[in-house]
mmCIF file with all atom_site columns, C-alpha atoms in Angstrom:
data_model
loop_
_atom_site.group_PDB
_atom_site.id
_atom_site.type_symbol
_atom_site.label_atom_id
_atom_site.label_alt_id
_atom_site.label_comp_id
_atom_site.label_asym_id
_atom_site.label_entity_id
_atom_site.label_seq_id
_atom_site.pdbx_PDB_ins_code
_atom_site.Cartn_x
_atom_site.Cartn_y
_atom_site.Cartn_z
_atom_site.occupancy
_atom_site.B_iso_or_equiv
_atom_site.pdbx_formal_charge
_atom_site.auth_seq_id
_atom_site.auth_comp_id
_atom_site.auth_asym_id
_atom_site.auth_atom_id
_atom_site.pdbx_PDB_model_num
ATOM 1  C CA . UNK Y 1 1  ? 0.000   0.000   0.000  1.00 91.00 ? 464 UNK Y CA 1
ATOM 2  C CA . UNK Y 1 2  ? 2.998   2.246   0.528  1.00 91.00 ? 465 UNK Y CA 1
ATOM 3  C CA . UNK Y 1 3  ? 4.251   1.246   -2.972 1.00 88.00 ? 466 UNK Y CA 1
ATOM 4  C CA . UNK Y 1 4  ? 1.119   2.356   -4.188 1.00 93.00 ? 467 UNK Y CA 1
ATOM 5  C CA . UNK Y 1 5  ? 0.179   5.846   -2.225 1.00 96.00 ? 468 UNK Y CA 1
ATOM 6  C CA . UNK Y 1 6  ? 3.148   6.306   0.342  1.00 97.00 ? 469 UNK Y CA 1
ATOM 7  C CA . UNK Y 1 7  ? 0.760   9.426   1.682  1.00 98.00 ? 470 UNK Y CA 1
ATOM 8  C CA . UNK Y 1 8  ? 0.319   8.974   5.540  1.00 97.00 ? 471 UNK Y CA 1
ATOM 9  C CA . UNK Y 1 9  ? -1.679  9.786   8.544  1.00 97.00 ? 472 UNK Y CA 1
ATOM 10 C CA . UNK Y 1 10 ? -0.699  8.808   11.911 1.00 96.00 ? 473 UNK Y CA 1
ATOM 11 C CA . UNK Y 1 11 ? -1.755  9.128   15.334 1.00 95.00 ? 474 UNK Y CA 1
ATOM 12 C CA . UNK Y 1 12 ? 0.071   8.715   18.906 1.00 92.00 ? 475 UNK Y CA 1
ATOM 13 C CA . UNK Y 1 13 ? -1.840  8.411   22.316 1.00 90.00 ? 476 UNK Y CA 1
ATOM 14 C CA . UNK Y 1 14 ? -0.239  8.836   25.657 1.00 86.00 ? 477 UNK Y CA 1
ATOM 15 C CA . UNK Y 1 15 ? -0.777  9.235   29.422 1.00 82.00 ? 478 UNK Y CA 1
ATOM 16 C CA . UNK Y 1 16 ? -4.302  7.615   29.195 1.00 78.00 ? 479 UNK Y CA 1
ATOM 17 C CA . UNK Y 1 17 ? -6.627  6.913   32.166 1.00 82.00 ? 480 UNK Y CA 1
ATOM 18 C CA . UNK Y 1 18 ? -10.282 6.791   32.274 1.00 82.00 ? 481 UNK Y CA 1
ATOM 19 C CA . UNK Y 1 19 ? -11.974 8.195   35.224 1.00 81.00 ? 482 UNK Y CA 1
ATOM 20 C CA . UNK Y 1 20 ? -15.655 7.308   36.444 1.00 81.00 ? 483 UNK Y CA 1
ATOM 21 C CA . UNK Y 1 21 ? -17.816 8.664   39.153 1.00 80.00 ? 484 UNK Y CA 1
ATOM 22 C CA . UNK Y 1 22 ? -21.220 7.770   39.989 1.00 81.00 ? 485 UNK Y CA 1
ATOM 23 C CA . UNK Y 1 23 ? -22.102 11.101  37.770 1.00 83.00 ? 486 UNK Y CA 1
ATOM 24 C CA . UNK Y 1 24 ? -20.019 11.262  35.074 1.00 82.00 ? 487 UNK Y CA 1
ATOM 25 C CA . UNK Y 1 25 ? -16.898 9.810   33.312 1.00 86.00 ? 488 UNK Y CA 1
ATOM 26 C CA . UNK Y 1 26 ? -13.980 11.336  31.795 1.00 85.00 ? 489 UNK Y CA 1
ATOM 27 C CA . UNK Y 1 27 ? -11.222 9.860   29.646 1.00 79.00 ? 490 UNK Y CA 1
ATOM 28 C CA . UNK Y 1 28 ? -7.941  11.678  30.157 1.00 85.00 ? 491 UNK Y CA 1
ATOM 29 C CA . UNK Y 1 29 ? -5.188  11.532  27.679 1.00 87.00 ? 492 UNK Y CA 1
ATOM 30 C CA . UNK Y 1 30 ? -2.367  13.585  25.326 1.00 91.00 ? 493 UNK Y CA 1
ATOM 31 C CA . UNK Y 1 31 ? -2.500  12.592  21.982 1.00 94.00 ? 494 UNK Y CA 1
ATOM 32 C CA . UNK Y 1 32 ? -0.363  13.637  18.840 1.00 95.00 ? 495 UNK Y CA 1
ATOM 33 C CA . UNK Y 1 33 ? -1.899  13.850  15.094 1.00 96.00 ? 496 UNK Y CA 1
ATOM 34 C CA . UNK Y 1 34 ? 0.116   13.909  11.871 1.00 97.00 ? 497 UNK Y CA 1
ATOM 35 C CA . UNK Y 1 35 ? 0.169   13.255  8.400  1.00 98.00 ? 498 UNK Y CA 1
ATOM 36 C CA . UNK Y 1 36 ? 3.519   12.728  6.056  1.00 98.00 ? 499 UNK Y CA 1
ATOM 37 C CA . UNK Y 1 37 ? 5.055   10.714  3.500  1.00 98.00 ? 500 UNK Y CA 1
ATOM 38 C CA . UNK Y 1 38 ? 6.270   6.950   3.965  1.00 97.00 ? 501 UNK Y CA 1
ATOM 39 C CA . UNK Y 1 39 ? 9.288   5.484   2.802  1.00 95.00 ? 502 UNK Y CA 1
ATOM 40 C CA . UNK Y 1 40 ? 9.908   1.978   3.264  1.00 94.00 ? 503 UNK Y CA 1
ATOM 41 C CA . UNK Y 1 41 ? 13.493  1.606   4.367  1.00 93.00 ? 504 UNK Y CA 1
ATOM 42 C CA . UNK Y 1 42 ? 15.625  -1.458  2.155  1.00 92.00 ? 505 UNK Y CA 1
ATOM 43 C CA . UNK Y 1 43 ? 19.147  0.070   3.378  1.00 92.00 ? 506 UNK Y CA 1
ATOM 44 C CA . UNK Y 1 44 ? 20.526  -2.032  6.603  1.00 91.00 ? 507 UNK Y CA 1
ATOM 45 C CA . UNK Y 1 45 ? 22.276  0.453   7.717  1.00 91.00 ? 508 UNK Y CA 1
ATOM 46 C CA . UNK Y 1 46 ? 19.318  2.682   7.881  1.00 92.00 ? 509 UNK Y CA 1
ATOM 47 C CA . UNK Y 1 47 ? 17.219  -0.414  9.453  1.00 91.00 ? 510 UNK Y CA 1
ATOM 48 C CA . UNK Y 1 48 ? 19.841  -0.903  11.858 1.00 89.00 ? 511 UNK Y CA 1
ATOM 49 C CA . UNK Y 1 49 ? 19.942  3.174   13.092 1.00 89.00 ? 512 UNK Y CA 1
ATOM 50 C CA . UNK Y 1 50 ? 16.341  3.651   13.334 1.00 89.00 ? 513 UNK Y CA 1
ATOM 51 C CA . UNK Y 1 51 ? 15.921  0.133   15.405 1.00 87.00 ? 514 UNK Y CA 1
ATOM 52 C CA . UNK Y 1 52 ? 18.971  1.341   17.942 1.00 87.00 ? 515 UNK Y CA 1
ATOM 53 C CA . UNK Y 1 53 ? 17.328  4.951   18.109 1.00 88.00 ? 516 UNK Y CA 1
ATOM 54 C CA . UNK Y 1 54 ? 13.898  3.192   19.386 1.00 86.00 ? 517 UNK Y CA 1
ATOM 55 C CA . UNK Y 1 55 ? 15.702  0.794   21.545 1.00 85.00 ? 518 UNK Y CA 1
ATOM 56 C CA . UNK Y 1 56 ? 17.563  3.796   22.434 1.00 86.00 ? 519 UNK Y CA 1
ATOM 57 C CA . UNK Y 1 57 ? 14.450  5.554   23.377 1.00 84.00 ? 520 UNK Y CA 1
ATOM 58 C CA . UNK Y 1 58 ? 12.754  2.761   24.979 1.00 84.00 ? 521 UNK Y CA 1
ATOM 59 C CA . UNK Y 1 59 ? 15.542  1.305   26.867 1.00 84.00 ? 522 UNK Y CA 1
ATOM 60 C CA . UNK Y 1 60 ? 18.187  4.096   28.090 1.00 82.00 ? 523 UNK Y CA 1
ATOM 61 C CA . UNK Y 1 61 ? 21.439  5.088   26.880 1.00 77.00 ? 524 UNK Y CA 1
ATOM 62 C CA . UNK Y 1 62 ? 23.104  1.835   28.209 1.00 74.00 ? 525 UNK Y CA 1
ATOM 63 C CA . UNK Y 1 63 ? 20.563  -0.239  24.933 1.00 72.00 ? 526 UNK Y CA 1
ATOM 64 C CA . UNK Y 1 64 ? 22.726  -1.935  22.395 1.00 74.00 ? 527 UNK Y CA 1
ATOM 65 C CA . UNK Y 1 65 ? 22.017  -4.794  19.804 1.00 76.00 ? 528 UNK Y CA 1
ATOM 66 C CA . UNK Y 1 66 ? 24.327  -6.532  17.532 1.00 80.00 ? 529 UNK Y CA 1
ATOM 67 C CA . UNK Y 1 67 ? 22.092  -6.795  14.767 1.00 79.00 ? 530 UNK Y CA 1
ATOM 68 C CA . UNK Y 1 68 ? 23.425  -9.390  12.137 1.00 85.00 ? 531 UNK Y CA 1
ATOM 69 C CA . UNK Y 1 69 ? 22.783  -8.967  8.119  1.00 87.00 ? 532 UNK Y CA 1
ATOM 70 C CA . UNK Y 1 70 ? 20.182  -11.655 8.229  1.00 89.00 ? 533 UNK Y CA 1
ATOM 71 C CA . UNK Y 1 71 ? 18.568  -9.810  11.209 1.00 84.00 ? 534 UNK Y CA 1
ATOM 72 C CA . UNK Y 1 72 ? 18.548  -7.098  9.228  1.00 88.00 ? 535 UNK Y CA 1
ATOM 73 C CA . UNK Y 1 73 ? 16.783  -8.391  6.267  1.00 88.00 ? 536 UNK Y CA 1
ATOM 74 C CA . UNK Y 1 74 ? 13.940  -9.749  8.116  1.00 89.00 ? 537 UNK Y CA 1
ATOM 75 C CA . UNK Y 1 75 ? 13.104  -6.415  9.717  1.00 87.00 ? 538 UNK Y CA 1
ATOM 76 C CA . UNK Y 1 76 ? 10.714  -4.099  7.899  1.00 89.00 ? 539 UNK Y CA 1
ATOM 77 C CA . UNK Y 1 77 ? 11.238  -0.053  9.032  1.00 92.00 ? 540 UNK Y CA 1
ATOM 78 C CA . UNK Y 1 78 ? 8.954   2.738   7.748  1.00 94.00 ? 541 UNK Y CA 1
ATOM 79 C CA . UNK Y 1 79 ? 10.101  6.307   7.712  1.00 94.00 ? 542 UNK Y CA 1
ATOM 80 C CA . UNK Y 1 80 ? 7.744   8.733   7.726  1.00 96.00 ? 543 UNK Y CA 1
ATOM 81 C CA . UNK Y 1 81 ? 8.901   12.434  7.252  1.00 97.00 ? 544 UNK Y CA 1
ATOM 82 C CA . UNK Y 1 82 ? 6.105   14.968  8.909  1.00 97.00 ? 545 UNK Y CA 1
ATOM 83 C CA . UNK Y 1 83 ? 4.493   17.168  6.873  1.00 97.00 ? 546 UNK Y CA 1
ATOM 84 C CA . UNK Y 1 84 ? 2.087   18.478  9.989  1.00 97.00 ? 547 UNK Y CA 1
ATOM 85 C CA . UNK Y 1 85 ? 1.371   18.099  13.107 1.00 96.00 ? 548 UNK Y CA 1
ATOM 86 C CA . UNK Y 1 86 ? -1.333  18.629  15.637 1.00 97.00 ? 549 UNK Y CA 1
ATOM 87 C CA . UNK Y 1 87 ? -1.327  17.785  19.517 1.00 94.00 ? 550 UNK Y CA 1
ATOM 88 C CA . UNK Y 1 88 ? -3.885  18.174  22.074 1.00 93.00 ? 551 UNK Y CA 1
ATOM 89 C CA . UNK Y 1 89 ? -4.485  17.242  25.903 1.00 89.00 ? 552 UNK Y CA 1
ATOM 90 C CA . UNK Y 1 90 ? -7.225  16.835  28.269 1.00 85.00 ? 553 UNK Y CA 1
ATOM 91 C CA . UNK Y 1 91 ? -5.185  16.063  31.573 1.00 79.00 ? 554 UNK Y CA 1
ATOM 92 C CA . UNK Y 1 92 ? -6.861  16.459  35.329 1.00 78.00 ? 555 UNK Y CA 1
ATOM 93 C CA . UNK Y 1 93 ? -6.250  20.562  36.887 1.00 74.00 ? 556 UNK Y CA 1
ATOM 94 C CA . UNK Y 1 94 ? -3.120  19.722  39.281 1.00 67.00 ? 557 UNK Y CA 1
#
């Protein structure tokens, strides 16, 4: 489908909680909206760098994997490269 139309729209929800009272319910949450272009990434190296950045991300500075060519070709990566970007929040008055 990328092949085809590589014209994106994604969407990234964080910090979620849903609160209910005997009077009313509220869902809480921070939420990003975008749209872009896809490329589908065939270069290891490039598979390999956008893996460690996530791991990166997920895991800490101290995140490292020695990612083998055959590792490599089994792993599928999208880039997507923003065009826009929207963001909203409805988070509880501190």
């Amino acid at each position: 489908m990328i092949a085809a139309d590589p014209h994106v729209a994604f969407s990234v929800v964080a910090d979620r909680a849903f609160e209910h009272t005997a009077n009313s319910c509220t869902y809480w949450f921070k939420s990003v909206l975008g749209t872009g272009t896809a490329t589908l990434l065939t270069n290891h190296q490039e598979k390999a760098q956008a893996l460690q950045l996530l791991l990166r991300h997920e895991a800490g500075d101290q995140a490292h994997l020695d990612l083998t060519h055959k590792d490599l070709s089994h792993l599928g990566a999208i880039r997507i490269d923003v065009d826009q970007l929207t963001a909203k929040q409805h988070q509880p008055a501190e």
